[in-house]
Amino acid sequence: MNHLKYLLLVVVVATTNSFAQTPAEPAKDTAAQREARMQWWREAKFGMFIHWGLYALPAGEWQGKYYDGIGEWIMFKARIPLADYEQLARQFNPVKFDADAWAQLAQDAGMKYLIITSKHHDGFAMFGSKVDAFNIVDATPFKRDPLKELAAACAKRGIKFGFYYSQAQDWSAPGGAIWEGRHENDPVFADPRWDKRQHGDFETYFSTKALPQVRELLSNYGPMAVVWFDTPLKVMSEERAGRLEKLVHELQPNCLVSGRLGGKFQSDYASEGDNKIPNLARAGAWETPATLNDTWGFKKHDHNWKKPDDLVFKLVDIVSKGGNYLLNVGPDGEGVIPKPSQDMLCKVGAWLKVNGAAVYGADRSPFGAEFGAAGTPDAKGKSTFKPRNDWRCTTKPPSTGSGQAGKLYFFLFKWPGEKFTVAGLKGKAAKAYLLADPAHKPLALAQDGAQLTVTLPAAAPDPLASVLCVELAP
Ligand code: H79
């Protein structure tokens, strides 16, 4: 039966893709294998994203002009010729780079995995690559391989390590894809290229640069936890996505593939849009990649930092909806993670030290009304959503065999005064306490059917968010 299914898929791929060379076969791993390799990820909830590349040098500014928006796109936005962009490599010497300091920051922030750009759309490899000389070891005075150093620093701390790889776009390899605009009236649509050296054939780029570099990354850096692909433009056909996914899992069966591969290969988990958080809880494994300010790659003029209370809210909001939060830092051209980023992440980490039991390994909310409700349609008649941000909830199942019942964790962002009331409770509340109270002193409870009221102290014990744990009777 299974063979038949594979056969059918191969036939479909072969007939719909005229340029198919070797028909893509679906990964042969079973649902149980997939679930097993996902386990650490489901518990981790919070990861560090790092966008670091040559774009950290111009830091948003090119030839006296400051470019709005995301800084790692500066080569595209300023239409920088390859020869000029290559000059940046000659200047790239981030002597303050300290892999241990970065990994330690991730740990202090309570982040369980770390994913760094190995090659962004600009095509520059931040690792030593034999495949293409436009890389940090061969083309810069720095000559070190930061991915090697980071892999070791993460391994030392038990932080899972993975890399971002832009598989379709490459603005410096002949034939690499380039963003073509959102619609046909977009000026870049007709010809997105700005340098003769970008002309070429995508299949050649894909098979002589993208695939071999991904092979290098999965062969030379120890166990990889995740490969994070991005911007699957039209050229990332199902057939090509299949070749990439197959390569990853052949080399490292336990490595996760994130959701932006291309075609139908959503693989191990889904990726939300950049900085997008769904309105309601969602089943299945998904992740929101997000920024601390308004850029991924370092920009010297972007000081629009989120506040620690907002970060804690977003982390909890995402986890209570069933997702993971992949939060970005953009180190500068010297190799330093901006001080405001460091400070904010440490505050989130301090909060997690007290309240992490309600986050790591917790499941999404069994309620739902706390997320908000449909608002009035906007001027164009499009439906809207009016969020509510008073509280969120996560759950932990009963720990089997211990006789202990499951737990509900209520994150109180707006202190409700002396009573917290929740409707729709399934089960019987046995005990309630605040995680901020090391003694876990029981709070008074009153339950009337599905409605529970807990008596709280007059003031919130934690200014960021106080967590109320309600243990259910077995
Ligand atoms: O790596 C980060 C981004 O660079 C990448 N995804 C995250 C994780 C990303 N690639 N593409 N996009 C995000 C969306 C593209 C937005 C665009 Fe534009 C709008 C491209 C062209 C118009 C913004 C404005 C970038 C250039 C101009």
Short mmCIF file of C-alpha atoms and ligand atoms in Angstrom, two decimals:
data_model
loop_
_atom_site.label_atom_id
_atom_site.label_comp_id
_atom_site.label_asym_id
_atom_site.label_seq_id
_atom_site.Cartn_x
_atom_site.Cartn_y
_atom_site.Cartn_z
CA MET A 1 0.00 0.00 0.00
CA ASN A 2 2.75 2.38 1.02
CA HIS A 3 4.72 1.46 -2.08
CA LEU A 4 1.73 2.31 -4.18
CA LYS A 5 1.49 5.72 -2.55
CA TYR A 6 5.16 6.47 -3.28
CA LEU A 7 4.76 5.27 -6.83
CA LEU A 8 1.78 7.55 -7.37
CA LEU A 9 3.65 10.54 -5.99
CA VAL A 10 6.66 9.86 -8.18
CA VAL A 11 4.44 9.67 -11.23
CA VAL A 12 2.73 12.94 -10.36
CA VAL A 13 6.05 14.73 -9.74
CA ALA A 14 7.56 13.34 -12.93
CA THR A 15 4.66 14.44 -15.07
CA THR A 16 4.15 17.89 -13.58
CA ASN A 17 7.82 18.89 -13.59
CA SER A 18 9.31 18.94 -17.04
CA PHE A 19 12.76 19.73 -15.62
CA ALA A 20 12.63 16.97 -13.04
CA GLN A 21 15.89 15.06 -13.08
CA THR A 22 15.60 12.52 -10.34
CA PRO A 23 12.00 12.39 -9.18
CA ALA A 24 11.68 13.43 -5.56
CA GLU A 25 10.79 10.64 -3.24
CA PRO A 26 9.11 11.44 0.03
CA ALA A 27 11.25 10.91 3.11
CA LYS A 28 10.98 7.29 4.14
CA ASP A 29 10.87 8.04 7.83
CA THR A 30 7.78 7.03 9.73
CA ALA A 31 5.44 9.24 11.71
CA ALA A 32 7.00 7.82 14.88
CA GLN A 33 10.51 8.84 13.74
CA ARG A 34 9.31 12.32 12.93
CA GLU A 35 7.62 12.64 16.29
CA ALA A 36 10.78 11.43 18.05
CA ARG A 37 13.00 14.03 16.40
CA MET A 38 10.45 16.74 17.21
CA GLN A 39 10.37 16.01 20.92
CA TRP A 40 13.09 18.41 22.09
CA TRP A 41 11.60 21.13 19.88
CA ARG A 42 8.13 20.75 21.36
CA GLU A 43 9.56 21.27 24.83
CA ALA A 44 12.01 24.05 23.92
CA LYS A 45 9.49 26.83 23.06
CA PHE A 46 12.09 29.60 22.90
CA GLY A 47 15.04 29.89 20.52
CA MET A 48 17.60 32.45 19.43
CA PHE A 49 17.74 33.49 15.81
CA ILE A 50 20.95 35.23 14.67
CA HIS A 51 21.16 37.26 11.47
CA TRP A 52 24.81 38.03 10.87
CA GLY A 53 26.54 38.77 7.61
CA LEU A 54 28.35 41.40 5.56
CA TYR A 55 25.24 43.61 5.78
CA ALA A 56 26.21 44.32 9.40
CA LEU A 57 28.95 46.64 8.07
CA PRO A 58 26.81 49.12 6.06
CA ALA A 59 24.27 48.66 8.87
CA GLY A 60 21.44 50.23 6.88
CA GLU A 61 23.40 52.95 5.09
CA TRP A 62 24.91 52.90 1.60
CA GLN A 63 26.73 55.83 -0.04
CA GLY A 64 25.27 58.31 2.39
CA LYS A 65 21.69 57.12 1.99
CA TYR A 66 19.87 55.44 4.81
CA TYR A 67 17.53 52.62 3.76
CA ASP A 68 14.31 51.92 5.63
CA GLY A 69 13.23 48.46 6.67
CA ILE A 70 15.12 45.22 7.05
CA GLY A 71 18.89 45.74 6.95
CA GLU A 72 20.00 42.38 5.52
CA TRP A 73 18.32 43.44 2.25
CA ILE A 74 20.64 46.40 1.67
CA MET A 75 22.41 44.80 -1.31
CA PHE A 76 19.02 44.42 -3.02
CA LYS A 77 17.59 47.76 -1.95
CA ALA A 78 20.63 49.80 -2.97
CA ARG A 79 21.26 47.57 -6.03
CA ILE A 80 24.87 47.19 -4.89
CA PRO A 81 27.08 45.78 -7.65
CA LEU A 82 28.77 42.51 -6.74
CA ALA A 83 32.25 44.01 -7.00
CA ASP A 84 31.32 46.63 -4.37
CA TYR A 85 29.60 44.11 -2.12
CA GLU A 86 32.72 41.93 -2.28
CA GLN A 87 34.70 44.87 -0.91
CA LEU A 88 32.68 44.52 2.28
CA ALA A 89 34.14 41.06 2.71
CA ARG A 90 37.65 42.53 2.57
CA GLN A 91 36.67 44.83 5.46
CA PHE A 92 34.83 42.24 7.52
CA ASN A 93 36.94 41.59 10.60
CA PRO A 94 34.64 41.08 13.61
CA VAL A 95 37.42 40.60 16.16
CA LYS A 96 35.03 40.98 19.10
CA PHE A 97 33.08 37.88 18.04
CA ASP A 98 32.89 35.53 21.01
CA ALA A 99 30.92 32.35 20.40
CA ASP A 100 30.83 31.52 24.10
CA ALA A 101 29.38 34.92 24.95
CA TRP A 102 26.62 34.50 22.34
CA ALA A 103 25.74 30.99 23.45
CA GLN A 104 25.84 32.12 27.07
CA LEU A 105 23.44 34.96 26.27
CA ALA A 106 21.05 32.45 24.70
CA GLN A 107 21.29 30.35 27.82
CA ASP A 108 20.82 33.32 30.15
CA ALA A 109 17.74 34.28 28.12
CA GLY A 110 16.29 30.81 28.67
CA MET A 111 16.56 29.94 24.98
CA LYS A 112 16.96 26.26 24.18
CA TYR A 113 18.07 26.42 20.56
CA LEU A 114 20.08 28.73 18.36
CA ILE A 115 19.81 29.20 14.60
CA ILE A 116 22.28 31.36 12.70
CA THR A 117 22.35 32.59 9.10
CA SER A 118 24.86 30.44 7.25
CA LYS A 119 24.01 32.13 3.95
CA HIS A 120 21.40 34.85 3.54
CA HIS A 121 19.98 36.09 0.21
CA ASP A 122 23.19 38.06 -0.48
CA GLY A 123 24.95 34.75 -1.12
CA PHE A 124 27.83 35.27 1.33
CA ALA A 125 28.64 32.15 3.35
CA MET A 126 29.33 32.75 7.04
CA PHE A 127 31.21 29.45 7.20
CA GLY A 128 34.28 27.95 5.55
CA SER A 129 33.03 26.57 2.23
CA LYS A 130 35.02 24.62 -0.34
CA VAL A 131 32.10 25.03 -2.73
CA ASP A 132 32.25 28.80 -3.08
CA ALA A 133 35.10 31.14 -2.20
CA PHE A 134 32.72 33.97 -1.27
CA ASN A 135 32.81 32.94 2.37
CA ILE A 136 34.04 34.27 5.70
CA VAL A 137 37.13 32.05 5.87
CA ASP A 138 38.42 32.65 2.35
CA ALA A 139 37.25 36.18 1.57
CA THR A 140 37.76 38.15 4.81
CA PRO A 141 40.73 39.13 6.97
CA PHE A 142 38.90 37.45 9.86
CA LYS A 143 39.50 33.96 8.39
CA ARG A 144 37.74 32.22 11.32
CA ASP A 145 34.65 30.02 10.97
CA PRO A 146 32.05 31.38 13.40
CA LEU A 147 29.71 28.43 12.82
CA LYS A 148 32.40 26.00 14.01
CA GLU A 149 32.95 28.08 17.14
CA LEU A 150 29.23 28.50 17.81
CA ALA A 151 28.50 24.80 17.30
CA ALA A 152 31.09 24.03 20.00
CA ALA A 153 29.86 26.76 22.36
CA CYS A 154 26.27 25.52 22.05
CA ALA A 155 27.22 21.87 22.50
CA LYS A 156 29.03 22.80 25.73
CA ARG A 157 25.81 24.27 27.12
CA GLY A 158 23.31 21.75 25.79
CA ILE A 159 21.80 24.31 23.42
CA LYS A 160 20.54 22.82 20.16
CA PHE A 161 22.32 24.32 17.15
CA GLY A 162 21.00 24.88 13.65
CA PHE A 163 21.48 27.07 10.64
CA TYR A 164 19.45 29.29 8.34
CA TYR A 165 20.13 28.79 4.64
CA SER A 166 18.50 30.84 1.88
CA GLN A 167 18.06 28.07 -0.66
CA ALA A 168 16.39 29.93 -3.55
CA GLN A 169 17.61 33.51 -3.43
CA ASP A 170 21.25 34.22 -4.08
CA TRP A 171 22.19 37.66 -5.34
CA SER A 172 25.84 36.87 -5.97
CA ALA A 173 25.81 33.44 -7.63
CA PRO A 174 25.00 33.22 -11.34
CA GLY A 175 21.45 31.97 -11.68
CA GLY A 176 20.48 32.49 -8.04
CA ALA A 177 16.87 33.65 -7.65
CA ILE A 178 16.03 37.25 -6.84
CA TRP A 179 12.79 38.55 -5.34
CA GLU A 180 10.54 39.51 -8.23
CA GLY A 181 8.12 41.85 -6.52
CA ARG A 182 4.68 41.18 -5.22
CA HIS A 183 2.78 41.59 -8.48
CA GLU A 184 3.34 42.29 -12.15
CA ASN A 185 3.15 46.07 -11.73
CA ASP A 186 6.08 45.99 -9.33
CA PRO A 187 9.04 47.67 -11.09
CA VAL A 188 11.45 44.86 -10.18
CA PHE A 189 9.19 42.24 -11.75
CA ALA A 190 10.39 42.55 -15.35
CA ASP A 191 14.04 42.02 -14.51
CA PRO A 192 15.01 41.81 -10.88
CA ARG A 193 18.75 41.53 -11.69
CA TRP A 194 21.06 44.53 -11.40
CA ASP A 195 24.44 42.98 -12.15
CA LYS A 196 25.54 40.98 -15.21
CA ARG A 197 27.20 38.46 -12.93
CA GLN A 198 23.76 37.46 -11.60
CA HIS A 199 22.69 36.05 -14.95
CA GLY A 200 22.63 32.29 -15.22
CA ASP A 201 20.59 29.21 -14.82
CA PHE A 202 18.81 28.47 -11.53
CA GLU A 203 19.29 24.71 -11.75
CA THR A 204 23.05 25.25 -12.09
CA TYR A 205 23.07 27.50 -9.01
CA PHE A 206 20.90 25.05 -7.09
CA SER A 207 22.90 21.94 -7.88
CA THR A 208 26.38 23.49 -7.73
CA LYS A 209 26.02 25.87 -4.78
CA ALA A 210 22.89 25.42 -2.64
CA LEU A 211 22.83 21.63 -2.41
CA PRO A 212 26.62 21.23 -1.95
CA GLN A 213 26.75 23.96 0.72
CA VAL A 214 23.90 22.38 2.64
CA ARG A 215 25.84 19.12 2.38
CA GLU A 216 28.92 20.84 3.84
CA LEU A 217 26.92 22.29 6.71
CA LEU A 218 25.42 18.93 7.59
CA SER A 219 28.75 17.13 7.31
CA ASN A 220 31.25 19.38 9.10
CA TYR A 221 29.55 20.88 12.15
CA GLY A 222 28.41 17.95 14.25
CA PRO A 223 24.77 17.19 14.97
CA MET A 224 22.49 19.84 13.50
CA ALA A 225 19.16 20.41 15.20
CA VAL A 226 17.39 22.43 12.50
CA VAL A 227 17.87 23.67 8.96
CA TRP A 228 15.84 26.82 8.48
CA PHE A 229 15.12 27.49 4.82
CA ASP A 230 13.56 30.77 3.66
CA THR A 231 11.75 32.50 0.78
CA PRO A 232 10.79 29.53 -1.40
CA LEU A 233 10.25 31.50 -4.60
CA LYS A 234 8.59 29.86 -7.61
CA VAL A 235 11.83 28.13 -8.62
CA MET A 236 11.68 26.05 -5.45
CA SER A 237 9.50 23.45 -7.08
CA GLU A 238 8.32 20.44 -5.21
CA GLU A 239 10.95 18.40 -6.99
CA ARG A 240 13.79 20.67 -5.82
CA ALA A 241 12.38 20.94 -2.32
CA GLY A 242 12.31 17.15 -2.28
CA ARG A 243 15.98 16.90 -3.25
CA LEU A 244 16.92 19.29 -0.48
CA GLU A 245 14.85 17.59 2.18
CA LYS A 246 16.17 14.20 1.15
CA LEU A 247 19.74 15.44 1.40
CA VAL A 248 19.20 16.83 4.89
CA HIS A 249 17.63 13.65 6.24
CA GLU A 250 20.07 11.32 4.52
CA LEU A 251 22.96 13.10 6.20
CA GLN A 252 21.23 13.74 9.53
CA PRO A 253 17.97 11.84 10.09
CA ASN A 254 17.29 13.70 13.35
CA CYS A 255 17.72 17.19 11.94
CA LEU A 256 14.49 19.17 11.67
CA VAL A 257 13.55 20.99 8.50
CA SER A 258 11.55 24.15 9.06
CA GLY A 259 8.54 25.18 7.04
CA ARG A 260 9.74 27.38 4.20
CA LEU A 261 11.33 24.79 1.97
CA GLY A 262 9.05 25.03 -1.05
CA GLY A 263 6.42 22.95 -2.75
CA LYS A 264 4.45 20.78 -0.39
CA PHE A 265 7.49 19.89 1.70
CA GLN A 266 6.41 21.63 4.89
CA SER A 267 8.39 18.92 6.60
CA ASP A 268 8.78 18.96 10.36
CA TYR A 269 7.13 22.15 11.47
CA ALA A 270 5.30 25.13 10.02
CA SER A 271 6.71 28.61 9.98
CA GLU A 272 4.40 31.53 10.66
CA GLY A 273 5.09 34.74 8.75
CA ASP A 274 7.88 36.97 10.02
CA ASN A 275 6.70 38.60 13.26
CA LYS A 276 3.23 37.09 12.81
CA ILE A 277 1.35 35.61 15.74
CA PRO A 278 -1.95 33.84 15.00
CA ASN A 279 -5.06 35.18 16.73
CA LEU A 280 -6.09 31.84 18.17
CA ALA A 281 -4.52 28.59 19.35
CA ARG A 282 -3.42 26.27 16.59
CA ALA A 283 -2.78 22.54 16.51
CA GLY A 284 0.39 21.10 15.02
CA ALA A 285 3.97 22.27 15.36
CA TRP A 286 4.58 25.89 14.37
CA GLU A 287 7.00 28.71 15.08
CA THR A 288 6.99 32.50 14.87
CA PRO A 289 10.30 34.05 13.83
CA ALA A 290 10.50 37.57 15.20
CA THR A 291 12.66 40.64 15.58
CA LEU A 292 13.64 42.65 18.67
CA ASN A 293 13.52 45.93 16.74
CA ASP A 294 12.47 46.39 13.07
CA THR A 295 15.34 44.60 11.35
CA TRP A 296 16.99 41.17 11.36
CA GLY A 297 20.48 42.20 10.32
CA PHE A 298 22.16 44.97 12.36
CA LYS A 299 21.17 48.57 11.53
CA LYS A 300 22.86 51.42 13.31
CA HIS A 301 19.82 53.73 13.36
CA ASP A 302 17.18 51.24 14.45
CA HIS A 303 16.58 51.80 18.15
CA ASN A 304 12.94 50.75 18.09
CA TRP A 305 13.48 48.02 20.67
CA LYS A 306 10.59 46.07 22.09
CA LYS A 307 10.18 46.22 25.85
CA PRO A 308 10.83 43.19 28.09
CA ASP A 309 7.17 43.06 29.16
CA ASP A 310 6.15 42.92 25.49
CA LEU A 311 8.65 40.10 24.84
CA VAL A 312 7.36 38.10 27.79
CA PHE A 313 3.82 38.68 26.55
CA LYS A 314 4.68 37.54 23.03
CA LEU A 315 6.51 34.44 24.28
CA VAL A 316 3.57 33.47 26.48
CA ASP A 317 1.00 34.39 23.83
CA ILE A 318 2.75 32.12 21.32
CA VAL A 319 3.25 29.22 23.74
CA SER A 320 -0.38 29.43 24.91
CA LYS A 321 -1.42 29.14 21.25
CA GLY A 322 0.79 26.08 20.77
CA GLY A 323 3.84 27.60 19.06
CA ASN A 324 7.54 28.32 19.49
CA TYR A 325 9.16 31.77 19.54
CA LEU A 326 12.36 32.21 17.54
CA LEU A 327 13.65 35.61 18.57
CA ASN A 328 16.33 37.37 16.60
CA VAL A 329 19.49 39.26 17.46
CA GLY A 330 21.53 41.10 14.85
CA PRO A 331 25.21 41.31 15.89
CA ASP A 332 27.17 44.29 14.53
CA GLY A 333 30.18 44.32 12.22
CA GLU A 334 32.56 43.86 15.14
CA GLY A 335 30.75 40.75 16.30
CA VAL A 336 28.88 42.30 19.22
CA ILE A 337 25.20 41.70 19.96
CA PRO A 338 23.73 45.18 20.62
CA LYS A 339 23.66 45.97 24.34
CA PRO A 340 19.89 46.72 24.40
CA SER A 341 19.26 43.24 22.94
CA GLN A 342 21.46 41.64 25.57
CA ASP A 343 19.76 43.53 28.40
CA MET A 344 16.24 42.69 27.24
CA LEU A 345 17.01 39.03 26.74
CA CYS A 346 18.52 38.79 30.22
CA LYS A 347 15.32 40.26 31.68
CA VAL A 348 13.23 37.66 29.85
CA GLY A 349 15.64 34.99 31.10
CA ALA A 350 15.31 36.18 34.70
CA TRP A 351 11.53 35.97 34.38
CA LEU A 352 11.81 32.46 32.93
CA LYS A 353 14.01 31.36 35.84
CA VAL A 354 11.02 31.88 38.12
CA ASN A 355 8.25 30.96 35.70
CA GLY A 356 9.82 28.52 33.23
CA ALA A 357 7.81 25.57 34.54
CA ALA A 358 4.74 27.17 32.95
CA VAL A 359 6.47 27.56 29.56
CA TYR A 360 8.87 24.71 28.75
CA GLY A 361 7.08 21.54 27.73
CA ALA A 362 3.67 23.14 28.31
CA ASP A 363 0.71 22.64 25.99
CA ARG A 364 -1.60 25.26 24.52
CA SER A 365 -4.60 26.76 26.30
CA PRO A 366 -7.69 24.61 26.84
CA PHE A 367 -9.82 27.81 26.93
CA GLY A 368 -9.78 30.31 24.05
CA ALA A 369 -12.00 33.24 24.99
CA GLU A 370 -8.98 34.93 26.61
CA PHE A 371 -7.41 35.52 23.16
CA GLY A 372 -10.14 37.95 22.12
CA ALA A 373 -13.02 37.86 19.68
CA ALA A 374 -14.05 38.95 16.21
CA GLY A 375 -14.22 42.73 15.96
CA THR A 376 -16.34 44.87 13.69
CA PRO A 377 -15.39 44.46 10.00
CA ASP A 378 -13.04 47.16 8.66
CA ALA A 379 -13.91 49.76 6.00
CA LYS A 380 -13.41 47.18 3.22
CA GLY A 381 -15.68 44.70 4.98
CA LYS A 382 -12.75 42.49 5.95
CA SER A 383 -13.14 40.68 9.23
CA THR A 384 -11.02 41.90 12.11
CA PHE A 385 -9.95 40.47 15.44
CA LYS A 386 -10.00 42.32 18.72
CA PRO A 387 -7.36 40.76 20.96
CA ARG A 388 -7.62 40.61 24.72
CA ASN A 389 -4.39 40.65 26.64
CA ASP A 390 -5.44 40.21 30.27
CA TRP A 391 -4.26 36.63 30.70
CA ARG A 392 -3.07 33.52 28.92
CA CYS A 393 -3.02 29.87 29.91
CA THR A 394 -0.86 26.81 29.31
CA THR A 395 -1.24 23.27 30.60
CA LYS A 396 0.81 20.32 31.66
CA PRO A 397 -0.64 16.84 31.57
CA PRO A 398 -0.77 14.65 34.66
CA SER A 399 2.65 13.14 35.30
CA THR A 400 1.82 9.49 34.93
CA GLY A 401 2.41 7.20 37.82
CA SER A 402 3.10 9.98 40.33
CA GLY A 403 -0.52 10.28 41.33
CA GLN A 404 -0.22 14.00 40.56
CA ALA A 405 -2.94 15.58 38.46
CA GLY A 406 -2.44 17.98 35.58
CA LYS A 407 -1.67 21.66 35.97
CA LEU A 408 -3.07 24.84 34.51
CA TYR A 409 -0.81 27.88 34.42
CA PHE A 410 -2.47 31.28 34.24
CA PHE A 411 -0.22 34.15 33.18
CA LEU A 412 -1.74 37.32 34.59
CA PHE A 413 -0.64 40.37 32.58
CA LYS A 414 -3.27 42.66 34.01
CA TRP A 415 -3.52 42.10 37.74
CA PRO A 416 -7.19 41.31 38.35
CA GLY A 417 -7.29 42.67 41.92
CA GLU A 418 -7.98 40.25 44.72
CA LYS A 419 -9.99 37.73 42.73
CA PHE A 420 -9.17 35.88 39.55
CA THR A 421 -12.18 34.18 38.01
CA VAL A 422 -12.15 31.81 35.09
CA ALA A 423 -15.06 30.04 33.42
CA GLY A 424 -15.02 26.81 31.47
CA LEU A 425 -12.81 24.81 33.80
CA LYS A 426 -12.86 21.09 33.18
CA GLY A 427 -12.07 19.12 36.31
CA LYS A 428 -11.75 20.02 39.95
CA ALA A 429 -9.18 22.53 41.19
CA ALA A 430 -7.29 21.08 44.15
CA LYS A 431 -4.66 23.69 44.88
CA ALA A 432 -3.50 27.10 43.62
CA TYR A 433 -0.32 29.09 44.20
CA LEU A 434 1.89 31.70 42.57
CA LEU A 435 5.15 30.61 40.96
CA ALA A 436 6.70 33.84 42.26
CA ASP A 437 6.14 32.52 45.78
CA PRO A 438 8.99 30.09 46.50
CA ALA A 439 6.94 28.52 49.31
CA HIS A 440 3.99 27.88 46.94
CA LYS A 441 1.65 28.94 49.75
CA PRO A 442 -1.85 27.73 48.84
CA LEU A 443 -4.33 30.42 47.82
CA ALA A 444 -8.03 30.24 48.69
CA LEU A 445 -10.16 28.59 46.00
CA ALA A 446 -13.87 28.58 45.31
CA GLN A 447 -15.29 26.48 42.50
CA ASP A 448 -18.85 26.57 41.30
CA GLY A 449 -19.24 24.02 38.54
CA ALA A 450 -16.96 25.10 35.73
CA GLN A 451 -16.26 28.49 37.30
CA LEU A 452 -13.21 28.92 39.48
CA THR A 453 -12.29 31.88 41.66
CA VAL A 454 -8.86 32.21 43.26
CA THR A 455 -8.11 34.77 45.95
CA LEU A 456 -4.91 36.65 45.17
CA PRO A 457 -2.68 39.11 47.00
CA ALA A 458 -3.60 42.77 46.40
CA ALA A 459 -0.60 43.50 44.17
CA ALA A 460 1.10 41.56 41.38
CA PRO A 461 4.26 39.85 42.64
CA ASP A 462 5.95 40.15 39.24
CA PRO A 463 5.77 43.34 37.15
CA LEU A 464 6.29 41.44 33.88
CA ALA A 465 3.68 38.72 34.38
CA SER A 466 2.71 36.70 37.44
CA VAL A 467 1.96 33.04 36.98
CA LEU A 468 -0.80 31.34 38.92
CA CYS A 469 -0.60 27.57 38.97
CA VAL A 470 -3.82 25.63 39.49
CA GLU A 471 -3.40 21.93 40.18
CA LEU A 472 -6.32 19.73 39.29
CA ALA A 473 -7.51 16.88 41.45
CA PRO A 474 -6.63 13.43 40.06
O1 H79 B 1 15.74 36.57 7.06
C1 H79 B 1 14.71 37.46 7.38
C2 H79 B 1 14.27 38.24 6.19
O2 H79 B 1 15.35 38.83 5.50
C3 H79 B 1 13.62 37.19 5.37
N1 H79 B 1 12.96 36.35 6.35
C4 H79 B 1 13.43 36.72 7.66
C5 H79 B 1 13.54 35.53 8.57
C6 H79 B 1 12.73 37.71 4.35
N2 H79 B 1 12.94 37.52 3.09
N3 H79 B 1 11.97 38.07 2.41
N4 H79 B 1 11.15 38.61 3.26
C7 H79 B 1 11.57 38.41 4.50
C8 H79 B 1 9.96 39.31 2.85
C9 H79 B 1 10.27 40.18 1.71
C10 H79 B 1 9.89 41.46 1.75
C11 H79 B 1 10.07 42.32 0.63
FE1 H79 B 1 11.11 43.94 0.48
C12 H79 B 1 9.19 43.33 0.31
C13 H79 B 1 11.04 42.20 -0.38
C14 H79 B 1 10.80 43.25 -1.33
C15 H79 B 1 9.65 43.94 -0.89
C16 H79 B 1 11.47 44.63 2.29
C17 H79 B 1 11.20 45.69 1.45
C18 H79 B 1 12.59 43.99 1.75
C19 H79 B 1 12.95 44.66 0.61
C20 H79 B 1 12.07 45.69 0.41
#
